[in-house]
């Protein structure tokens, strides 16, 4: 992303954002209204930016004819997703595989593999509408990974998952990040600490801080004596990074230099 700008009527959601992501699991943190969902939606090519350039897998998404190429290699789980009430889990994930233009011969096995990876193999022929909220969320994860995408975008993926399911999802994230670029927007810093290789903190549409979870925790340790809020080091680091960014008006790293 270069100079990425998103405006919603009179509100600036993203303000001249410059960011790049490579393989691995990237946590996207920030307060409500920081611009996280706007960023994810632009990367998923479901929303157009007001300005700037976005390039995914070497393709300029500002060109309509390039978006199809990108979408076939993307996986996307929004905060809320729709499905036809009569679909079973198998039918819904297969439908998404069809939308991704997967080969007909490959799709059935890919659907079963994706559903199995989220722990719903025994519910694959169950109507989605009869599942619990946490199970529906896992169906959403399955549809996002069915095409073995090179870029995965998750917006609050663990909402509705119980603690055991969240642990399993973190393990899946680490597995996916070994071969793909995974971006996870979340409010849960423990998910970031457990699964992410890099953290980007966004505030008011700008990058407030970037670094590793370990660096954010170290920032929290050093800020602990100063009274930064948070129950653990990474939460205190999150608070300290936000405060430093707001005080200085510049993006910060652990070393305090603009990025």
PDB file of C-alpha atoms in Angstrom:
ATOM      1  CA  UNK A   1       0.000   0.000   0.000  1.00  0.00           C
ATOM      2  CA  UNK A   2       1.307   3.398  -0.974  1.00  0.00           C
ATOM      3  CA  UNK A   3      -0.476   6.570   0.116  1.00  0.00           C
ATOM      4  CA  UNK A   4      -3.651   4.593   0.799  1.00  0.00           C
ATOM      5  CA  UNK A   5      -6.524   6.928   1.557  1.00  0.00           C
ATOM      6  CA  UNK A   6     -10.086   5.938   2.451  1.00  0.00           C
ATOM      7  CA  UNK A   7     -12.861   8.388   3.223  1.00  0.00           C
ATOM      8  CA  UNK A   8     -16.387   7.593   4.398  1.00  0.00           C
ATOM      9  CA  UNK A   9     -18.391  10.745   3.648  1.00  0.00           C
ATOM     10  CA  UNK A  10     -16.733  13.355   5.871  1.00  0.00           C
ATOM     11  CA  UNK A  11     -14.712  10.870   7.906  1.00  0.00           C
ATOM     12  CA  UNK A  12     -11.147   9.901   6.979  1.00  0.00           C
ATOM     13  CA  UNK A  13     -10.755   6.176   7.743  1.00  0.00           C
ATOM     14  CA  UNK A  14      -7.216   5.751   6.360  1.00  0.00           C
ATOM     15  CA  UNK A  15      -4.866   8.671   5.974  1.00  0.00           C
ATOM     16  CA  UNK A  16      -2.077   8.251   3.383  1.00  0.00           C
ATOM     17  CA  UNK A  17      -1.121   4.802   4.672  1.00  0.00           C
ATOM     18  CA  UNK A  18       2.147   3.196   3.528  1.00  0.00           C
ATOM     19  CA  UNK A  19       2.360  -0.497   4.462  1.00  0.00           C
ATOM     20  CA  UNK A  20       3.755  -3.744   3.143  1.00  0.00           C
ATOM     21  CA  UNK A  21       3.206  -7.313   4.306  1.00  0.00           C
ATOM     22  CA  UNK A  22       5.102 -10.475   3.459  1.00  0.00           C
ATOM     23  CA  UNK A  23       4.631 -14.137   4.363  1.00  0.00           C
ATOM     24  CA  UNK A  24       3.760 -14.820   7.988  1.00  0.00           C
ATOM     25  CA  UNK A  25       0.974 -13.918  10.382  1.00  0.00           C
ATOM     26  CA  UNK A  26       0.442 -10.188  10.838  1.00  0.00           C
ATOM     27  CA  UNK A  27      -1.700  -8.842  13.668  1.00  0.00           C
ATOM     28  CA  UNK A  28      -3.618  -5.639  12.995  1.00  0.00           C
ATOM     29  CA  UNK A  29      -4.457  -3.914  16.276  1.00  0.00           C
ATOM     30  CA  UNK A  30      -6.138  -0.644  17.088  1.00  0.00           C
ATOM     31  CA  UNK A  31      -9.073   0.948  18.903  1.00  0.00           C
ATOM     32  CA  UNK A  32     -12.585   1.038  17.481  1.00  0.00           C
ATOM     33  CA  UNK A  33     -12.733   3.349  14.489  1.00  0.00           C
ATOM     34  CA  UNK A  34      -8.980   3.138  13.866  1.00  0.00           C
ATOM     35  CA  UNK A  35      -9.459   2.014  10.245  1.00  0.00           C
ATOM     36  CA  UNK A  36      -8.730  -1.714  10.580  1.00  0.00           C
ATOM     37  CA  UNK A  37     -11.876  -2.949   8.852  1.00  0.00           C
ATOM     38  CA  UNK A  38     -11.531  -0.309   6.121  1.00  0.00           C
ATOM     39  CA  UNK A  39      -8.012  -1.574   5.455  1.00  0.00           C
ATOM     40  CA  UNK A  40      -9.091  -5.228   5.357  1.00  0.00           C
ATOM     41  CA  UNK A  41     -11.974  -4.435   2.980  1.00  0.00           C
ATOM     42  CA  UNK A  42      -9.689  -2.591   0.580  1.00  0.00           C
ATOM     43  CA  UNK A  43      -7.208  -5.470   0.610  1.00  0.00           C
ATOM     44  CA  UNK A  44     -10.075  -7.899  -0.024  1.00  0.00           C
ATOM     45  CA  UNK A  45     -11.031  -5.776  -3.093  1.00  0.00           C
ATOM     46  CA  UNK A  46     -14.605  -5.377  -1.824  1.00  0.00           C
ATOM     47  CA  UNK A  47     -14.080  -1.637  -1.241  1.00  0.00           C
ATOM     48  CA  UNK A  48     -12.250   0.910  -3.353  1.00  0.00           C
ATOM     49  CA  UNK A  49      -9.837   3.403  -1.804  1.00  0.00           C
ATOM     50  CA  UNK A  50     -10.280   7.126  -2.227  1.00  0.00           C
ATOM     51  CA  UNK A  51      -6.651   7.442  -3.248  1.00  0.00           C
ATOM     52  CA  UNK A  52      -3.289   5.734  -3.301  1.00  0.00           C
ATOM     53  CA  UNK A  53      -2.123   2.430  -4.739  1.00  0.00           C
ATOM     54  CA  UNK A  54      -2.621  -1.162  -3.573  1.00  0.00           C
ATOM     55  CA  UNK A  55      -0.613  -3.995  -5.084  1.00  0.00           C
ATOM     56  CA  UNK A  56      -1.306  -7.611  -4.121  1.00  0.00           C
ATOM     57  CA  UNK A  57       0.772 -10.493  -5.466  1.00  0.00           C
ATOM     58  CA  UNK A  58       2.228  -8.175  -8.079  1.00  0.00           C
ATOM     59  CA  UNK A  59      -1.182  -7.016  -9.323  1.00  0.00           C
ATOM     60  CA  UNK A  60      -2.433  -3.431  -9.139  1.00  0.00           C
ATOM     61  CA  UNK A  61      -5.918  -3.776  -7.651  1.00  0.00           C
ATOM     62  CA  UNK A  62      -6.837  -0.354  -8.995  1.00  0.00           C
ATOM     63  CA  UNK A  63      -7.193  -2.020 -12.400  1.00  0.00           C
ATOM     64  CA  UNK A  64     -10.507  -3.834 -12.718  1.00  0.00           C
ATOM     65  CA  UNK A  65      -9.116  -6.549 -14.973  1.00  0.00           C
ATOM     66  CA  UNK A  66      -6.467  -7.438 -12.356  1.00  0.00           C
ATOM     67  CA  UNK A  67      -8.889  -7.956  -9.485  1.00  0.00           C
ATOM     68  CA  UNK A  68     -10.138 -11.328 -10.682  1.00  0.00           C
ATOM     69  CA  UNK A  69      -6.594 -12.678 -10.691  1.00  0.00           C
ATOM     70  CA  UNK A  70      -6.099 -11.443  -7.128  1.00  0.00           C
ATOM     71  CA  UNK A  71      -9.452 -12.722  -5.840  1.00  0.00           C
ATOM     72  CA  UNK A  72      -8.730 -16.268  -6.953  1.00  0.00           C
ATOM     73  CA  UNK A  73      -5.719 -16.238  -4.626  1.00  0.00           C
ATOM     74  CA  UNK A  74      -7.398 -14.499  -1.684  1.00  0.00           C
ATOM     75  CA  UNK A  75      -9.206 -15.817   1.366  1.00  0.00           C
ATOM     76  CA  UNK A  76     -11.423 -13.370   3.260  1.00  0.00           C
ATOM     77  CA  UNK A  77     -13.461 -13.635   6.439  1.00  0.00           C
ATOM     78  CA  UNK A  78     -15.386 -10.425   7.221  1.00  0.00           C
ATOM     79  CA  UNK A  79     -16.845  -9.676  10.628  1.00  0.00           C
ATOM     80  CA  UNK A  80     -20.206 -10.841   9.327  1.00  0.00           C
ATOM     81  CA  UNK A  81     -20.897 -12.984   6.288  1.00  0.00           C
ATOM     82  CA  UNK A  82     -24.092 -14.145   4.639  1.00  0.00           C
ATOM     83  CA  UNK A  83     -25.172 -17.546   3.369  1.00  0.00           C
ATOM     84  CA  UNK A  84     -28.285 -19.084   1.866  1.00  0.00           C
ATOM     85  CA  UNK A  85     -30.442 -20.511   4.687  1.00  0.00           C
ATOM     86  CA  UNK A  86     -30.817 -23.885   2.987  1.00  0.00           C
ATOM     87  CA  UNK A  87     -27.084 -24.491   2.535  1.00  0.00           C
ATOM     88  CA  UNK A  88     -25.299 -27.240   4.400  1.00  0.00           C
ATOM     89  CA  UNK A  89     -21.725 -26.629   5.506  1.00  0.00           C
ATOM     90  CA  UNK A  90     -20.488 -28.639   2.527  1.00  0.00           C
ATOM     91  CA  UNK A  91     -22.684 -26.744   0.059  1.00  0.00           C
ATOM     92  CA  UNK A  92     -21.693 -23.336   1.370  1.00  0.00           C
ATOM     93  CA  UNK A  93     -17.945 -23.989   1.307  1.00  0.00           C
ATOM     94  CA  UNK A  94     -18.303 -25.633  -2.131  1.00  0.00           C
ATOM     95  CA  UNK A  95     -20.158 -22.549  -3.357  1.00  0.00           C
ATOM     96  CA  UNK A  96     -17.252 -20.338  -2.279  1.00  0.00           C
ATOM     97  CA  UNK A  97     -14.838 -22.737  -3.995  1.00  0.00           C
ATOM     98  CA  UNK A  98     -16.876 -22.270  -7.179  1.00  0.00           C
ATOM     99  CA  UNK A  99     -16.738 -18.484  -6.781  1.00  0.00           C
ATOM    100  CA  UNK A 100     -12.950 -18.799  -6.500  1.00  0.00           C
ATOM    101  CA  UNK A 101     -13.013 -20.673  -9.834  1.00  0.00           C
ATOM    102  CA  UNK A 102     -11.430 -23.778  -8.384  1.00  0.00           C
ATOM    103  CA  UNK A 103     -11.209 -26.794 -10.683  1.00  0.00           C
ATOM    104  CA  UNK A 104     -14.380 -28.888 -10.430  1.00  0.00           C
ATOM    105  CA  UNK A 105     -12.345 -32.043  -9.947  1.00  0.00           C
ATOM    106  CA  UNK A 106     -10.373 -30.521  -7.057  1.00  0.00           C
ATOM    107  CA  UNK A 107     -13.186 -28.794  -5.179  1.00  0.00           C
ATOM    108  CA  UNK A 108     -14.839 -31.717  -3.288  1.00  0.00           C
ATOM    109  CA  UNK A 109     -11.602 -32.821  -1.621  1.00  0.00           C
ATOM    110  CA  UNK A 110     -10.643 -29.207  -0.903  1.00  0.00           C
ATOM    111  CA  UNK A 111     -14.013 -28.605   0.775  1.00  0.00           C
ATOM    112  CA  UNK A 112     -13.653 -31.656   3.014  1.00  0.00           C
ATOM    113  CA  UNK A 113     -10.087 -30.696   3.900  1.00  0.00           C
ATOM    114  CA  UNK A 114     -11.055 -27.109   4.815  1.00  0.00           C
ATOM    115  CA  UNK A 115     -14.016 -28.198   6.919  1.00  0.00           C
ATOM    116  CA  UNK A 116     -11.862 -30.787   8.671  1.00  0.00           C
ATOM    117  CA  UNK A 117      -9.210 -28.210   9.502  1.00  0.00           C
ATOM    118  CA  UNK A 118     -11.741 -26.156  11.474  1.00  0.00           C
ATOM    119  CA  UNK A 119     -13.057 -29.195  13.348  1.00  0.00           C
ATOM    120  CA  UNK A 120     -16.438 -29.503  11.640  1.00  0.00           C
ATOM    121  CA  UNK A 121     -15.992 -32.752   9.709  1.00  0.00           C
ATOM    122  CA  UNK A 122     -18.853 -34.340  11.655  1.00  0.00           C
ATOM    123  CA  UNK A 123     -21.140 -31.402  10.762  1.00  0.00           C
ATOM    124  CA  UNK A 124     -20.300 -31.121   7.081  1.00  0.00           C
ATOM    125  CA  UNK A 125     -23.807 -32.101   5.946  1.00  0.00           C
ATOM    126  CA  UNK A 126     -25.585 -30.046   8.607  1.00  0.00           C
ATOM    127  CA  UNK A 127     -27.546 -26.918   7.653  1.00  0.00           C
ATOM    128  CA  UNK A 128     -25.491 -23.842   8.505  1.00  0.00           C
ATOM    129  CA  UNK A 129     -28.530 -22.110  10.012  1.00  0.00           C
ATOM    130  CA  UNK A 130     -28.795 -24.790  12.726  1.00  0.00           C
ATOM    131  CA  UNK A 131     -25.232 -24.324  13.987  1.00  0.00           C
ATOM    132  CA  UNK A 132     -24.139 -22.324  17.014  1.00  0.00           C
ATOM    133  CA  UNK A 133     -22.526 -18.919  16.545  1.00  0.00           C
ATOM    134  CA  UNK A 134     -19.060 -20.325  17.169  1.00  0.00           C
ATOM    135  CA  UNK A 135     -19.594 -23.092  14.631  1.00  0.00           C
ATOM    136  CA  UNK A 136     -20.827 -20.618  12.033  1.00  0.00           C
ATOM    137  CA  UNK A 137     -17.640 -18.639  12.617  1.00  0.00           C
ATOM    138  CA  UNK A 138     -15.625 -21.795  11.947  1.00  0.00           C
ATOM    139  CA  UNK A 139     -17.586 -22.309   8.714  1.00  0.00           C
ATOM    140  CA  UNK A 140     -16.468 -18.795   7.789  1.00  0.00           C
ATOM    141  CA  UNK A 141     -12.855 -19.749   8.413  1.00  0.00           C
ATOM    142  CA  UNK A 142     -13.309 -22.884   6.284  1.00  0.00           C
ATOM    143  CA  UNK A 143     -14.623 -20.926   3.303  1.00  0.00           C
ATOM    144  CA  UNK A 144     -11.695 -18.510   3.605  1.00  0.00           C
ATOM    145  CA  UNK A 145      -9.081 -21.275   3.379  1.00  0.00           C
ATOM    146  CA  UNK A 146     -10.775 -23.643   0.908  1.00  0.00           C
ATOM    147  CA  UNK A 147      -8.721 -22.445  -2.075  1.00  0.00           C
ATOM    148  CA  UNK A 148      -5.365 -22.571  -0.231  1.00  0.00           C
ATOM    149  CA  UNK A 149      -4.971 -18.819  -0.745  1.00  0.00           C
ATOM    150  CA  UNK A 150      -1.662 -17.008  -0.880  1.00  0.00           C
ATOM    151  CA  UNK A 151      -3.169 -14.048   1.007  1.00  0.00           C
ATOM    152  CA  UNK A 152      -5.611 -14.495   3.902  1.00  0.00           C
ATOM    153  CA  UNK A 153      -7.589 -11.678   5.496  1.00  0.00           C
ATOM    154  CA  UNK A 154      -9.411 -12.228   8.784  1.00  0.00           C
ATOM    155  CA  UNK A 155     -11.534  -9.538  10.451  1.00  0.00           C
ATOM    156  CA  UNK A 156     -12.176 -10.440  14.104  1.00  0.00           C
ATOM    157  CA  UNK A 157     -11.958 -14.173  13.345  1.00  0.00           C
ATOM    158  CA  UNK A 158     -12.149 -15.433  16.938  1.00  0.00           C
ATOM    159  CA  UNK A 159     -15.373 -13.600  17.818  1.00  0.00           C
ATOM    160  CA  UNK A 160     -17.750 -16.241  19.161  1.00  0.00           C
ATOM    161  CA  UNK A 161     -15.117 -18.949  19.567  1.00  0.00           C
ATOM    162  CA  UNK A 162     -14.661 -20.531  22.968  1.00  0.00           C
ATOM    163  CA  UNK A 163     -11.168 -20.630  24.572  1.00  0.00           C
ATOM    164  CA  UNK A 164     -10.343 -24.114  23.249  1.00  0.00           C
ATOM    165  CA  UNK A 165     -11.425 -23.165  19.727  1.00  0.00           C
ATOM    166  CA  UNK A 166      -9.342 -19.990  19.894  1.00  0.00           C
ATOM    167  CA  UNK A 167      -6.254 -22.015  20.797  1.00  0.00           C
ATOM    168  CA  UNK A 168      -6.926 -24.340  17.855  1.00  0.00           C
ATOM    169  CA  UNK A 169      -7.408 -21.355  15.546  1.00  0.00           C
ATOM    170  CA  UNK A 170      -4.083 -19.862  16.624  1.00  0.00           C
ATOM    171  CA  UNK A 171      -2.400 -23.152  15.737  1.00  0.00           C
ATOM    172  CA  UNK A 172      -4.085 -23.033  12.332  1.00  0.00           C
ATOM    173  CA  UNK A 173      -2.891 -19.441  11.846  1.00  0.00           C
ATOM    174  CA  UNK A 174       0.706 -20.440  12.507  1.00  0.00           C
ATOM    175  CA  UNK A 175       0.349 -23.298  10.019  1.00  0.00           C
ATOM    176  CA  UNK A 176      -1.153 -21.027   7.361  1.00  0.00           C
ATOM    177  CA  UNK A 177       1.486 -18.338   7.918  1.00  0.00           C
ATOM    178  CA  UNK A 178       4.258 -20.742   6.973  1.00  0.00           C
ATOM    179  CA  UNK A 179       3.304 -20.444   3.304  1.00  0.00           C
ATOM    180  CA  UNK A 180       0.922 -17.481   3.006  1.00  0.00           C
ATOM    181  CA  UNK A 181       0.533 -13.859   4.014  1.00  0.00           C
ATOM    182  CA  UNK A 182      -2.063 -13.792   6.790  1.00  0.00           C
ATOM    183  CA  UNK A 183      -3.464 -10.517   8.146  1.00  0.00           C
ATOM    184  CA  UNK A 184      -5.616 -10.721  11.272  1.00  0.00           C
ATOM    185  CA  UNK A 185      -7.582  -7.721  12.501  1.00  0.00           C
ATOM    186  CA  UNK A 186      -8.489  -8.234  16.149  1.00  0.00           C
ATOM    187  CA  UNK A 187      -9.136  -6.564  19.492  1.00  0.00           C
ATOM    188  CA  UNK A 188      -7.668  -9.535  21.366  1.00  0.00           C
ATOM    189  CA  UNK A 189      -4.007  -8.888  22.019  1.00  0.00           C
ATOM    190  CA  UNK A 190      -3.560 -12.431  23.390  1.00  0.00           C
ATOM    191  CA  UNK A 191      -4.326 -13.791  19.908  1.00  0.00           C
ATOM    192  CA  UNK A 192      -1.619 -11.530  18.502  1.00  0.00           C
ATOM    193  CA  UNK A 193       0.872 -12.569  21.169  1.00  0.00           C
ATOM    194  CA  UNK A 194       0.252 -16.260  20.570  1.00  0.00           C
ATOM    195  CA  UNK A 195       0.093 -16.477  16.786  1.00  0.00           C
ATOM    196  CA  UNK A 196       1.529 -13.427  15.022  1.00  0.00           C
ATOM    197  CA  UNK A 197       5.020 -12.817  13.711  1.00  0.00           C
ATOM    198  CA  UNK A 198       4.490  -9.065  13.326  1.00  0.00           C
ATOM    199  CA  UNK A 199       2.141  -6.469  14.791  1.00  0.00           C
ATOM    200  CA  UNK A 200       0.859  -3.293  13.161  1.00  0.00           C
ATOM    201  CA  UNK A 201      -0.928  -0.870  15.439  1.00  0.00           C
ATOM    202  CA  UNK A 202      -3.282   1.529  13.643  1.00  0.00           C
ATOM    203  CA  UNK A 203      -4.788   4.638  15.208  1.00  0.00           C
ATOM    204  CA  UNK A 204      -6.981   7.246  13.495  1.00  0.00           C
ATOM    205  CA  UNK A 205      -6.119   5.854  10.068  1.00  0.00           C
ATOM    206  CA  UNK A 206      -2.356   5.977  10.528  1.00  0.00           C
ATOM    207  CA  UNK A 207       0.343   3.509  11.538  1.00  0.00           C
ATOM    208  CA  UNK A 208       1.061   4.091  15.218  1.00  0.00           C
ATOM    209  CA  UNK A 209       3.614   1.293  15.736  1.00  0.00           C
ATOM    210  CA  UNK A 210       5.089  -1.762  13.987  1.00  0.00           C
ATOM    211  CA  UNK A 211       7.207  -4.551  15.369  1.00  0.00           C
ATOM    212  CA  UNK A 212       7.134  -8.083  16.760  1.00  0.00           C
ATOM    213  CA  UNK A 213       4.876  -9.237  19.606  1.00  0.00           C
ATOM    214  CA  UNK A 214       8.041  -9.590  21.674  1.00  0.00           C
ATOM    215  CA  UNK A 215       8.965  -5.966  21.022  1.00  0.00           C
ATOM    216  CA  UNK A 216       5.470  -4.828  21.994  1.00  0.00           C
ATOM    217  CA  UNK A 217       5.699  -6.857  25.207  1.00  0.00           C
ATOM    218  CA  UNK A 218       9.134  -5.352  25.914  1.00  0.00           C
ATOM    219  CA  UNK A 219       7.637  -1.902  25.447  1.00  0.00           C
ATOM    220  CA  UNK A 220       4.967  -2.879  27.954  1.00  0.00           C
ATOM    221  CA  UNK A 221       7.552  -4.079  30.450  1.00  0.00           C
ATOM    222  CA  UNK A 222       9.431  -0.796  30.244  1.00  0.00           C
ATOM    223  CA  UNK A 223       6.174   1.156  30.474  1.00  0.00           C
ATOM    224  CA  UNK A 224       4.887  -0.810  33.471  1.00  0.00           C
ATOM    225  CA  UNK A 225       6.530   1.468  36.003  1.00  0.00           C
ATOM    226  CA  UNK A 226       4.979   4.476  34.300  1.00  0.00           C
ATOM    227  CA  UNK A 227       1.513   3.144  35.003  1.00  0.00           C
ATOM    228  CA  UNK A 228       0.376   2.128  31.511  1.00  0.00           C
ATOM    229  CA  UNK A 229      -2.961   0.328  31.650  1.00  0.00           C
ATOM    230  CA  UNK A 230      -3.150  -3.395  30.921  1.00  0.00           C
ATOM    231  CA  UNK A 231      -3.254  -6.780  32.607  1.00  0.00           C
ATOM    232  CA  UNK A 232      -0.100  -8.069  30.912  1.00  0.00           C
ATOM    233  CA  UNK A 233       3.025  -6.768  29.184  1.00  0.00           C
ATOM    234  CA  UNK A 234       1.633  -6.824  25.652  1.00  0.00           C
ATOM    235  CA  UNK A 235      -1.517  -4.932  26.692  1.00  0.00           C
ATOM    236  CA  UNK A 236       0.636  -2.346  28.458  1.00  0.00           C
ATOM    237  CA  UNK A 237       2.803  -2.124  25.344  1.00  0.00           C
ATOM    238  CA  UNK A 238      -0.292  -1.528  23.235  1.00  0.00           C
ATOM    239  CA  UNK A 239      -1.379   1.304  25.532  1.00  0.00           C
ATOM    240  CA  UNK A 240       2.110   2.811  25.669  1.00  0.00           C
ATOM    241  CA  UNK A 241       2.511   2.719  21.869  1.00  0.00           C
ATOM    242  CA  UNK A 242      -0.844   4.431  21.368  1.00  0.00           C
ATOM    243  CA  UNK A 243      -0.003   7.141  23.875  1.00  0.00           C
ATOM    244  CA  UNK A 244       3.415   7.749  22.333  1.00  0.00           C
ATOM    245  CA  UNK A 245       1.900   7.998  18.870  1.00  0.00           C
ATOM    246  CA  UNK A 246      -0.762  10.444  19.988  1.00  0.00           C
ATOM    247  CA  UNK A 247       1.745  12.551  21.903  1.00  0.00           C
ATOM    248  CA  UNK A 248       4.208  12.796  19.029  1.00  0.00           C
ATOM    249  CA  UNK A 249       1.878  12.695  16.028  1.00  0.00           C
ATOM    250  CA  UNK A 250       4.311  10.281  14.313  1.00  0.00           C
ATOM    251  CA  UNK A 251       4.377   6.500  13.831  1.00  0.00           C
ATOM    252  CA  UNK A 252       6.566   4.853  16.461  1.00  0.00           C
ATOM    253  CA  UNK A 253       8.680   1.721  16.727  1.00  0.00           C
ATOM    254  CA  UNK A 254      10.146   0.327  19.923  1.00  0.00           C
ATOM    255  CA  UNK A 255      13.198   2.518  19.365  1.00  0.00           C
ATOM    256  CA  UNK A 256      10.976   5.600  18.952  1.00  0.00           C
ATOM    257  CA  UNK A 257      11.790   6.268  15.296  1.00  0.00           C
ATOM    258  CA  UNK A 258       9.232   7.003  12.604  1.00  0.00           C
ATOM    259  CA  UNK A 259       8.443   4.198  10.153  1.00  0.00           C
TER     260      UNK A 259
END
